[in-house]
Amino acid sequence: MAFDNDSKGNDFLEKTKTIFNKLDIQIDKPILKDFNDDLIVMKILNLNNNFNLDDINDKFKQFNKKIQYMLDKKDIIMNDSKNQLLKDIKNDYSILKHITPKLHYYINTNELFNKYSKIIENSISNNKTY
């Protein structure tokens, strides 16, 4: 049996345990709010079937590392490399923006999006389009 990972899901879980107390049942709980969110995040972040919150955090750390590299090295990276890196970061951002509402109770995304904003502000203030 499977239930959402919220208060109603927990209520149903307890009722089910009471009703089926003598039977051996397997109960699965989603990592995020519900299994639909799990599937969407798993597919978008290219995670394996038995992912956990640490796996999602690791993906966010990878994105964060790429953004931090850009912020730290923006003045010394060659333009072609900088343009490609910024395109990659923008692509990552569009992916992350799509799934962030599904993660906001579980993963702190503020630092990542703040750094992304700095990159965009820097490119605009320098009149550069990457």
mmCIF file of N, CA and C in Angstrom:
data_model
loop_
_atom_site.group_PDB
_atom_site.id
_atom_site.type_symbol
_atom_site.label_atom_id
_atom_site.label_comp_id
_atom_site.label_asym_id
_atom_site.label_seq_id
_atom_site.Cartn_x
_atom_site.Cartn_y
_atom_site.Cartn_z
ATOM 1 N N MET A 1 0.845 -1.164 0.000
ATOM 2 C CA MET A 1 0.000 0.000 0.000
ATOM 3 C C MET A 1 0.896 1.234 0.000
ATOM 4 N N ALA A 2 0.376 2.294 -0.551
ATOM 5 C CA ALA A 2 1.147 3.524 -0.642
ATOM 6 C C ALA A 2 0.266 4.704 -0.272
ATOM 7 N N PHE A 3 0.857 5.637 0.476
ATOM 8 C CA PHE A 3 0.133 6.818 0.927
ATOM 9 C C PHE A 3 1.007 8.042 0.731
ATOM 10 N N ASP A 4 0.336 9.194 0.575
ATOM 11 C CA ASP A 4 1.078 10.447 0.465
ATOM 12 C C ASP A 4 1.851 10.707 1.754
ATOM 13 N N ASN A 5 2.875 11.502 1.616
ATOM 14 C CA ASN A 5 3.727 11.851 2.744
ATOM 15 C C ASN A 5 3.268 13.189 3.336
ATOM 16 N N ASP A 6 2.014 13.244 3.746
ATOM 17 C CA ASP A 6 1.456 14.439 4.373
ATOM 18 C C ASP A 6 0.529 13.995 5.492
ATOM 19 N N SER A 7 -0.190 14.929 6.122
ATOM 20 C CA SER A 7 -1.012 14.584 7.290
ATOM 21 C C SER A 7 -2.142 13.619 6.927
ATOM 22 N N LYS A 8 -2.810 13.845 5.798
ATOM 23 C CA LYS A 8 -3.886 12.919 5.400
ATOM 24 C C LYS A 8 -3.329 11.540 5.080
ATOM 25 N N GLY A 9 -2.203 11.502 4.423
ATOM 26 C CA GLY A 9 -1.574 10.219 4.124
ATOM 27 C C GLY A 9 -1.209 9.475 5.397
ATOM 28 N N ASN A 10 -0.698 10.203 6.385
ATOM 29 C CA ASN A 10 -0.363 9.577 7.666
ATOM 30 C C ASN A 10 -1.611 9.084 8.390
ATOM 31 N N ASP A 11 -2.724 9.854 8.290
ATOM 32 C CA ASP A 11 -3.993 9.411 8.885
ATOM 33 C C ASP A 11 -4.459 8.101 8.250
ATOM 34 N N PHE A 12 -4.430 8.042 6.910
ATOM 35 C CA PHE A 12 -4.834 6.821 6.217
ATOM 36 C C PHE A 12 -3.921 5.653 6.566
ATOM 37 N N LEU A 13 -2.652 5.937 6.708
ATOM 38 C CA LEU A 13 -1.701 4.895 7.085
ATOM 39 C C LEU A 13 -2.076 4.292 8.437
ATOM 40 N N GLU A 14 -2.350 5.135 9.412
ATOM 41 C CA GLU A 14 -2.714 4.638 10.747
ATOM 42 C C GLU A 14 -4.025 3.858 10.717
ATOM 43 N N LYS A 15 -5.012 4.348 9.965
ATOM 44 C CA LYS A 15 -6.287 3.628 9.849
ATOM 45 C C LYS A 15 -6.077 2.269 9.191
ATOM 46 N N THR A 16 -5.234 2.242 8.165
ATOM 47 C CA THR A 16 -4.966 0.989 7.464
ATOM 48 C C THR A 16 -4.276 -0.015 8.380
ATOM 49 N N LYS A 17 -3.315 0.473 9.171
ATOM 50 C CA LYS A 17 -2.627 -0.419 10.112
ATOM 51 C C LYS A 17 -3.621 -1.032 11.094
ATOM 52 N N THR A 18 -4.586 -0.210 11.539
ATOM 53 C CA THR A 18 -5.589 -0.702 12.479
ATOM 54 C C THR A 18 -6.486 -1.757 11.826
ATOM 55 N N ILE A 19 -6.920 -1.485 10.618
ATOM 56 C CA ILE A 19 -7.818 -2.407 9.914
ATOM 57 C C ILE A 19 -7.110 -3.714 9.577
ATOM 58 N N PHE A 20 -5.887 -3.632 9.126
ATOM 59 C CA PHE A 20 -5.150 -4.822 8.670
ATOM 60 C C PHE A 20 -4.094 -5.277 9.684
ATOM 61 N N ASN A 21 -4.347 -5.086 10.960
ATOM 62 C CA ASN A 21 -3.316 -5.312 11.967
ATOM 63 C C ASN A 21 -2.791 -6.740 12.017
ATOM 64 N N LYS A 22 -3.559 -7.710 11.600
ATOM 65 C CA LYS A 22 -3.094 -9.101 11.668
ATOM 66 C C LYS A 22 -2.470 -9.575 10.363
ATOM 67 N N LEU A 23 -2.548 -8.758 9.338
ATOM 68 C CA LEU A 23 -1.986 -9.148 8.048
ATOM 69 C C LEU A 23 -0.597 -8.544 7.867
ATOM 70 N N ASP A 24 0.208 -9.242 7.121
ATOM 71 C CA ASP A 24 1.540 -8.727 6.790
ATOM 72 C C ASP A 24 1.408 -7.880 5.528
ATOM 73 N N ILE A 25 1.453 -6.578 5.696
ATOM 74 C CA ILE A 25 1.319 -5.687 4.541
ATOM 75 C C ILE A 25 2.593 -4.867 4.386
ATOM 76 N N GLN A 26 2.864 -4.522 3.139
ATOM 77 C CA GLN A 26 4.015 -3.661 2.859
ATOM 78 C C GLN A 26 3.492 -2.259 2.589
ATOM 79 N N ILE A 27 4.032 -1.307 3.292
ATOM 80 C CA ILE A 27 3.602 0.081 3.136
ATOM 81 C C ILE A 27 4.781 0.881 2.610
ATOM 82 N N ASP A 28 4.556 1.555 1.511
ATOM 83 C CA ASP A 28 5.580 2.420 0.927
ATOM 84 C C ASP A 28 5.186 3.872 1.144
ATOM 85 N N LYS A 29 6.177 4.677 1.470
ATOM 86 C CA LYS A 29 5.961 6.117 1.611
ATOM 87 C C LYS A 29 6.854 6.819 0.601
ATOM 88 N N PRO A 30 6.332 7.855 -0.011
ATOM 89 C CA PRO A 30 7.163 8.611 -0.951
ATOM 90 C C PRO A 30 8.271 9.382 -0.234
ATOM 91 N N ILE A 31 9.277 9.749 -0.978
ATOM 92 C CA ILE A 31 10.349 10.583 -0.433
ATOM 93 C C ILE A 31 9.843 12.017 -0.276
ATOM 94 N N LEU A 32 9.139 12.493 -1.281
ATOM 95 C CA LEU A 32 8.587 13.847 -1.271
ATOM 96 C C LEU A 32 7.123 13.769 -0.844
ATOM 97 N N LYS A 33 6.295 14.705 -1.263
ATOM 98 C CA LYS A 33 4.895 14.720 -0.816
ATOM 99 C C LYS A 33 4.122 13.508 -1.299
ATOM 100 N N ASP A 34 4.286 13.167 -2.575
ATOM 101 C CA ASP A 34 3.569 12.008 -3.098
ATOM 102 C C ASP A 34 4.409 11.337 -4.175
ATOM 103 N N PHE A 35 3.947 10.204 -4.649
ATOM 104 C CA PHE A 35 4.725 9.435 -5.608
ATOM 105 C C PHE A 35 4.830 10.131 -6.970
ATOM 106 N N ASN A 36 3.847 10.957 -7.302
ATOM 107 C CA ASN A 36 3.959 11.718 -8.549
ATOM 108 C C ASN A 36 5.155 12.668 -8.486
ATOM 109 N N ASP A 37 5.303 13.368 -7.360
ATOM 110 C CA ASP A 37 6.458 14.267 -7.194
ATOM 111 C C ASP A 37 7.757 13.468 -7.239
ATOM 112 N N ASP A 38 7.767 12.317 -6.587
ATOM 113 C CA ASP A 38 8.959 11.458 -6.626
ATOM 114 C C ASP A 38 9.333 11.107 -8.058
ATOM 115 N N LEU A 39 8.337 10.701 -8.833
ATOM 116 C CA LEU A 39 8.610 10.299 -10.221
ATOM 117 C C LEU A 39 9.114 11.469 -11.065
ATOM 118 N N ILE A 40 8.491 12.619 -10.904
ATOM 119 C CA ILE A 40 8.894 13.793 -11.683
ATOM 120 C C ILE A 40 10.329 14.190 -11.345
ATOM 121 N N VAL A 41 10.630 14.299 -10.054
ATOM 122 C CA VAL A 41 11.973 14.702 -9.624
ATOM 123 C C VAL A 41 13.003 13.647 -10.037
ATOM 124 N N MET A 42 12.648 12.384 -9.878
ATOM 125 C CA MET A 42 13.560 11.308 -10.255
ATOM 126 C C MET A 42 13.913 11.396 -11.746
ATOM 127 N N LYS A 43 12.891 11.610 -12.565
ATOM 128 C CA LYS A 43 13.110 11.663 -14.010
ATOM 129 C C LYS A 43 13.903 12.921 -14.409
ATOM 130 N N ILE A 44 13.533 14.069 -13.874
ATOM 131 C CA ILE A 44 14.183 15.325 -14.255
ATOM 132 C C ILE A 44 15.640 15.359 -13.803
ATOM 133 N N LEU A 45 15.906 14.853 -12.595
ATOM 134 C CA LEU A 45 17.280 14.882 -12.072
ATOM 135 C C LEU A 45 18.063 13.624 -12.440
ATOM 136 N N ASN A 46 17.426 12.735 -13.178
ATOM 137 C CA ASN A 46 18.075 11.502 -13.623
ATOM 138 C C ASN A 46 18.604 10.687 -12.427
ATOM 139 N N LEU A 47 17.716 10.448 -11.472
ATOM 140 C CA LEU A 47 18.060 9.678 -10.281
ATOM 141 C C LEU A 47 17.633 8.220 -10.470
ATOM 142 N N ASN A 48 18.211 7.333 -9.682
ATOM 143 C CA ASN A 48 17.786 5.940 -9.768
ATOM 144 C C ASN A 48 16.493 5.739 -8.974
ATOM 145 N N ASN A 49 15.871 4.582 -9.128
ATOM 146 C CA ASN A 49 14.558 4.318 -8.533
ATOM 147 C C ASN A 49 14.530 4.390 -7.019
ATOM 148 N N ASN A 50 15.609 4.065 -6.378
ATOM 149 C CA ASN A 50 15.607 4.069 -4.914
ATOM 150 C C ASN A 50 16.344 5.293 -4.359
ATOM 151 N N PHE A 51 16.112 6.444 -4.974
ATOM 152 C CA PHE A 51 16.769 7.677 -4.535
ATOM 153 C C PHE A 51 16.249 8.102 -3.164
ATOM 154 N N ASN A 52 17.012 8.995 -2.533
ATOM 155 C CA ASN A 52 16.589 9.570 -1.262
ATOM 156 C C ASN A 52 16.910 11.071 -1.279
ATOM 157 N N LEU A 53 16.618 11.751 -0.186
ATOM 158 C CA LEU A 53 16.852 13.202 -0.131
ATOM 159 C C LEU A 53 18.324 13.551 -0.281
ATOM 160 N N ASP A 54 19.205 12.690 0.175
ATOM 161 C CA ASP A 54 20.640 12.943 0.008
ATOM 162 C C ASP A 54 21.025 12.964 -1.464
ATOM 163 N N ASP A 55 20.407 12.108 -2.260
ATOM 164 C CA ASP A 55 20.687 12.095 -3.700
ATOM 165 C C ASP A 55 20.245 13.411 -4.343
ATOM 166 N N ILE A 56 19.102 13.913 -3.936
ATOM 167 C CA ILE A 56 18.628 15.197 -4.462
ATOM 168 C C ILE A 56 19.569 16.311 -4.015
ATOM 169 N N ASN A 57 19.956 16.282 -2.753
ATOM 170 C CA ASN A 57 20.912 17.279 -2.250
ATOM 171 C C ASN A 57 22.224 17.236 -3.027
ATOM 172 N N ASP A 58 22.691 16.048 -3.346
ATOM 173 C CA ASP A 58 23.927 15.911 -4.124
ATOM 174 C C ASP A 58 23.793 16.571 -5.487
ATOM 175 N N LYS A 59 22.638 16.395 -6.136
ATOM 176 C CA LYS A 59 22.411 17.050 -7.431
ATOM 177 C C LYS A 59 22.443 18.568 -7.279
ATOM 178 N N PHE A 60 21.815 19.069 -6.231
ATOM 179 C CA PHE A 60 21.817 20.510 -6.003
ATOM 180 C C PHE A 60 23.220 21.015 -5.697
ATOM 181 N N LYS A 61 23.998 20.225 -5.001
ATOM 182 C CA LYS A 61 25.395 20.609 -4.740
ATOM 183 C C LYS A 61 26.183 20.695 -6.043
ATOM 184 N N GLN A 62 25.919 19.790 -6.975
ATOM 185 C CA GLN A 62 26.591 19.836 -8.279
ATOM 186 C C GLN A 62 26.224 21.123 -9.017
ATOM 187 N N PHE A 63 24.946 21.466 -9.014
ATOM 188 C CA PHE A 63 24.513 22.707 -9.657
ATOM 189 C C PHE A 63 25.152 23.903 -8.965
ATOM 190 N N ASN A 64 25.153 23.872 -7.652
ATOM 191 C CA ASN A 64 25.721 24.960 -6.865
ATOM 192 C C ASN A 64 27.217 25.122 -7.152
ATOM 193 N N LYS A 65 27.901 24.014 -7.268
ATOM 194 C CA LYS A 65 29.339 24.052 -7.545
ATOM 195 C C LYS A 65 29.622 24.710 -8.906
ATOM 196 N N LYS A 66 28.807 24.387 -9.888
ATOM 197 C CA LYS A 66 28.967 24.980 -11.223
ATOM 198 C C LYS A 66 28.742 26.493 -11.170
ATOM 199 N N ILE A 67 27.718 26.906 -10.445
ATOM 200 C CA ILE A 67 27.427 28.335 -10.326
ATOM 201 C C ILE A 67 28.534 29.043 -9.551
ATOM 202 N N GLN A 68 29.000 28.434 -8.478
ATOM 203 C CA GLN A 68 30.067 29.053 -7.684
ATOM 204 C C GLN A 68 31.341 29.191 -8.504
ATOM 205 N N TYR A 69 31.637 28.201 -9.312
ATOM 206 C CA TYR A 69 32.806 28.270 -10.197
ATOM 207 C C TYR A 69 32.686 29.480 -11.127
ATOM 208 N N MET A 70 31.506 29.650 -11.687
ATOM 209 C CA MET A 70 31.282 30.781 -12.593
ATOM 210 C C MET A 70 31.474 32.100 -11.849
ATOM 211 N N LEU A 71 30.944 32.198 -10.648
ATOM 212 C CA LEU A 71 31.089 33.432 -9.875
ATOM 213 C C LEU A 71 32.544 33.694 -9.505
ATOM 214 N N ASP A 72 33.262 32.646 -9.135
ATOM 215 C CA ASP A 72 34.658 32.803 -8.714
ATOM 216 C C ASP A 72 35.594 33.100 -9.878
ATOM 217 N N LYS A 73 35.303 32.537 -11.031
ATOM 218 C CA LYS A 73 36.241 32.609 -12.159
ATOM 219 C C LYS A 73 35.755 33.478 -13.316
ATOM 220 N N LYS A 74 34.685 34.224 -13.109
ATOM 221 C CA LYS A 74 34.075 34.963 -14.225
ATOM 222 C C LYS A 74 35.034 35.911 -14.930
ATOM 223 N N ASP A 75 36.019 36.406 -14.209
ATOM 224 C CA ASP A 75 36.951 37.364 -14.807
ATOM 225 C C ASP A 75 38.116 36.704 -15.531
ATOM 226 N N ILE A 76 38.305 35.425 -15.323
ATOM 227 C CA ILE A 76 39.465 34.773 -15.947
ATOM 228 C C ILE A 76 39.086 33.676 -16.950
ATOM 229 N N ILE A 77 37.813 33.310 -16.987
ATOM 230 C CA ILE A 77 37.390 32.286 -17.944
ATOM 231 C C ILE A 77 37.339 32.923 -19.334
ATOM 232 N N MET A 78 37.807 32.191 -20.310
ATOM 233 C CA MET A 78 37.737 32.683 -21.689
ATOM 234 C C MET A 78 36.270 32.804 -22.097
ATOM 235 N N ASN A 79 35.984 33.756 -22.968
ATOM 236 C CA ASN A 79 34.596 34.054 -23.324
ATOM 237 C C ASN A 79 33.826 32.856 -23.858
ATOM 238 N N ASP A 80 34.436 32.062 -24.703
ATOM 239 C CA ASP A 80 33.732 30.892 -25.239
ATOM 240 C C ASP A 80 33.344 29.925 -24.125
ATOM 241 N N SER A 81 34.265 29.687 -23.233
ATOM 242 C CA SER A 81 33.991 28.791 -22.103
ATOM 243 C C SER A 81 32.953 29.402 -21.171
ATOM 244 N N LYS A 82 33.065 30.699 -20.965
ATOM 245 C CA LYS A 82 32.113 31.392 -20.102
ATOM 246 C C LYS A 82 30.707 31.325 -20.692
ATOM 247 N N ASN A 83 30.620 31.551 -21.993
ATOM 248 C CA ASN A 83 29.310 31.491 -22.646
ATOM 249 C C ASN A 83 28.699 30.098 -22.548
ATOM 250 N N GLN A 84 29.511 29.078 -22.758
ATOM 251 C CA GLN A 84 29.003 27.708 -22.668
ATOM 252 C C GLN A 84 28.581 27.373 -21.239
ATOM 253 N N LEU A 85 29.377 27.784 -20.283
ATOM 254 C CA LEU A 85 29.051 27.527 -18.883
ATOM 255 C C LEU A 85 27.762 28.236 -18.489
ATOM 256 N N LEU A 86 27.607 29.463 -18.937
ATOM 257 C CA LEU A 86 26.386 30.195 -18.610
ATOM 258 C C LEU A 86 25.167 29.547 -19.269
ATOM 259 N N LYS A 87 25.319 29.081 -20.479
ATOM 260 C CA LYS A 87 24.206 28.352 -21.124
ATOM 261 C C LYS A 87 23.833 27.118 -20.322
ATOM 262 N N ASP A 88 24.829 26.390 -19.863
ATOM 263 C CA ASP A 88 24.582 25.201 -19.035
ATOM 264 C C ASP A 88 23.861 25.575 -17.742
ATOM 265 N N ILE A 89 24.307 26.660 -17.131
ATOM 266 C CA ILE A 89 23.705 27.101 -15.873
ATOM 267 C C ILE A 89 22.263 27.531 -16.105
ATOM 268 N N LYS A 90 22.014 28.237 -17.190
ATOM 269 C CA LYS A 90 20.639 28.650 -17.498
ATOM 270 C C LYS A 90 19.753 27.434 -17.753
ATOM 271 N N ASN A 91 20.292 26.435 -18.420
ATOM 272 C CA ASN A 91 19.532 25.208 -18.646
ATOM 273 C C ASN A 91 19.237 24.513 -17.309
ATOM 274 N N ASP A 92 20.238 24.423 -16.457
ATOM 275 C CA ASP A 92 20.041 23.837 -15.126
ATOM 276 C C ASP A 92 18.967 24.606 -14.364
ATOM 277 N N TYR A 93 19.044 25.932 -14.442
ATOM 278 C CA TYR A 93 18.093 26.771 -13.722
ATOM 279 C C TYR A 93 16.668 26.491 -14.172
ATOM 280 N N SER A 94 16.454 26.382 -15.474
ATOM 281 C CA SER A 94 15.091 26.136 -15.947
ATOM 282 C C SER A 94 14.569 24.790 -15.449
ATOM 283 N N ILE A 95 15.451 23.818 -15.349
ATOM 284 C CA ILE A 95 15.065 22.508 -14.811
ATOM 285 C C ILE A 95 14.738 22.630 -13.326
ATOM 286 N N LEU A 96 15.617 23.282 -12.582
ATOM 287 C CA LEU A 96 15.435 23.399 -11.143
ATOM 288 C C LEU A 96 14.210 24.233 -10.786
ATOM 289 N N LYS A 97 13.973 25.264 -11.570
ATOM 290 C CA LYS A 97 12.817 26.120 -11.320
ATOM 291 C C LYS A 97 11.527 25.309 -11.442
ATOM 292 N N HIS A 98 11.522 24.364 -12.364
ATOM 293 C CA HIS A 98 10.341 23.527 -12.588
ATOM 294 C C HIS A 98 10.054 22.611 -11.395
ATOM 295 N N ILE A 99 11.098 22.080 -10.770
ATOM 296 C CA ILE A 99 10.876 21.105 -9.697
ATOM 297 C C ILE A 99 10.963 21.695 -8.287
ATOM 298 N N THR A 100 11.416 22.935 -8.160
ATOM 299 C CA THR A 100 11.574 23.535 -6.833
ATOM 300 C C THR A 100 10.288 23.518 -6.006
ATOM 301 N N PRO A 101 9.121 23.800 -6.586
ATOM 302 C CA PRO A 101 7.906 23.729 -5.752
ATOM 303 C C PRO A 101 7.688 22.350 -5.124
ATOM 304 N N LYS A 102 8.182 21.321 -5.746
ATOM 305 C CA LYS A 102 8.037 19.968 -5.210
ATOM 306 C C LYS A 102 9.058 19.675 -4.110
ATOM 307 N N LEU A 103 10.079 20.513 -4.021
ATOM 308 C CA LEU A 103 11.182 20.257 -3.092
ATOM 309 C C LEU A 103 11.268 21.225 -1.928
ATOM 310 N N HIS A 104 10.528 22.309 -1.973
ATOM 311 C CA HIS A 104 10.785 23.397 -1.021
ATOM 312 C C HIS A 104 10.620 23.006 0.446
ATOM 313 N N TYR A 105 9.891 21.957 0.755
ATOM 314 C CA TYR A 105 9.794 21.508 2.155
ATOM 315 C C TYR A 105 10.959 20.612 2.559
ATOM 316 N N TYR A 106 11.723 20.157 1.590
ATOM 317 C CA TYR A 106 12.743 19.135 1.846
ATOM 318 C C TYR A 106 14.170 19.599 1.591
ATOM 319 N N ILE A 107 14.336 20.541 0.651
ATOM 320 C CA ILE A 107 15.661 20.987 0.231
ATOM 321 C C ILE A 107 15.681 22.515 0.244
ATOM 322 N N ASN A 108 16.746 23.097 0.794
ATOM 323 C CA ASN A 108 16.897 24.538 0.774
ATOM 324 C C ASN A 108 17.520 24.950 -0.564
ATOM 325 N N THR A 109 16.747 25.621 -1.376
ATOM 326 C CA THR A 109 17.211 26.031 -2.704
ATOM 327 C C THR A 109 17.596 27.505 -2.751
ATOM 328 N N ASN A 110 17.430 28.219 -1.641
ATOM 329 C CA ASN A 110 17.658 29.667 -1.641
ATOM 330 C C ASN A 110 19.075 30.046 -2.066
ATOM 331 N N GLU A 111 20.072 29.380 -1.514
ATOM 332 C CA GLU A 111 21.464 29.724 -1.825
ATOM 333 C C GLU A 111 21.733 29.572 -3.327
ATOM 334 N N LEU A 112 21.253 28.498 -3.887
ATOM 335 C CA LEU A 112 21.470 28.241 -5.307
ATOM 336 C C LEU A 112 20.829 29.333 -6.170
ATOM 337 N N PHE A 113 19.589 29.677 -5.878
ATOM 338 C CA PHE A 113 18.902 30.678 -6.687
ATOM 339 C C PHE A 113 19.456 32.081 -6.453
ATOM 340 N N ASN A 114 19.945 32.356 -5.263
ATOM 341 C CA ASN A 114 20.600 33.648 -5.012
ATOM 342 C C ASN A 114 21.876 33.782 -5.843
ATOM 343 N N LYS A 115 22.647 32.713 -5.919
ATOM 344 C CA LYS A 115 23.863 32.743 -6.734
ATOM 345 C C LYS A 115 23.519 32.875 -8.210
ATOM 346 N N TYR A 116 22.494 32.192 -8.626
ATOM 347 C CA TYR A 116 22.064 32.307 -10.025
ATOM 348 C C TYR A 116 21.691 33.762 -10.330
ATOM 349 N N SER A 117 20.978 34.402 -9.416
ATOM 350 C CA SER A 117 20.595 35.806 -9.608
ATOM 351 C C SER A 117 21.823 36.699 -9.749
ATOM 352 N N LYS A 118 22.867 36.413 -8.981
ATOM 353 C CA LYS A 118 24.104 37.201 -9.085
ATOM 354 C C LYS A 118 24.716 37.066 -10.474
ATOM 355 N N ILE A 119 24.689 35.873 -11.011
ATOM 356 C CA ILE A 119 25.244 35.659 -12.351
ATOM 357 C C ILE A 119 24.446 36.459 -13.376
ATOM 358 N N ILE A 120 23.136 36.409 -13.276
ATOM 359 C CA ILE A 120 22.288 37.139 -14.225
ATOM 360 C C ILE A 120 22.493 38.644 -14.062
ATOM 361 N N GLU A 121 22.527 39.126 -12.827
ATOM 362 C CA GLU A 121 22.765 40.557 -12.592
ATOM 363 C C GLU A 121 24.102 40.986 -13.170
ATOM 364 N N ASN A 122 25.120 40.161 -12.989
ATOM 365 C CA ASN A 122 26.448 40.481 -13.504
ATOM 366 C C ASN A 122 26.438 40.544 -15.029
ATOM 367 N N SER A 123 25.772 39.614 -15.654
ATOM 368 C CA SER A 123 25.744 39.626 -17.126
ATOM 369 C C SER A 123 24.969 40.812 -17.652
ATOM 370 N N ILE A 124 23.909 41.213 -16.943
ATOM 371 C CA ILE A 124 23.132 42.383 -17.368
ATOM 372 C C ILE A 124 23.908 43.667 -17.117
ATOM 373 N N SER A 125 24.537 43.773 -15.958
ATOM 374 C CA SER A 125 25.276 44.998 -15.644
ATOM 375 C C SER A 125 26.492 45.195 -16.555
ATOM 376 N N ASN A 126 27.009 44.114 -17.092
ATOM 377 C CA ASN A 126 28.127 44.218 -18.027
ATOM 378 C C ASN A 126 27.662 44.248 -19.479
ATOM 379 N N ASN A 127 26.323 44.359 -19.663
ATOM 380 C CA ASN A 127 25.743 44.394 -20.991
ATOM 381 C C ASN A 127 26.170 43.207 -21.849
ATOM 382 N N LYS A 128 26.246 42.057 -21.239
ATOM 383 C CA LYS A 128 26.652 40.872 -21.970
ATOM 384 C C LYS A 128 25.475 39.922 -22.054
ATOM 385 N N THR A 129 25.356 39.312 -23.167
ATOM 386 C CA THR A 129 24.347 38.265 -23.328
ATOM 387 C C THR A 129 25.096 36.965 -23.553
ATOM 388 N N TYR A 130 24.915 36.076 -22.690
ATOM 389 C CA TYR A 130 25.603 34.790 -22.782
ATOM 390 C C TYR A 130 24.718 33.757 -23.405
#
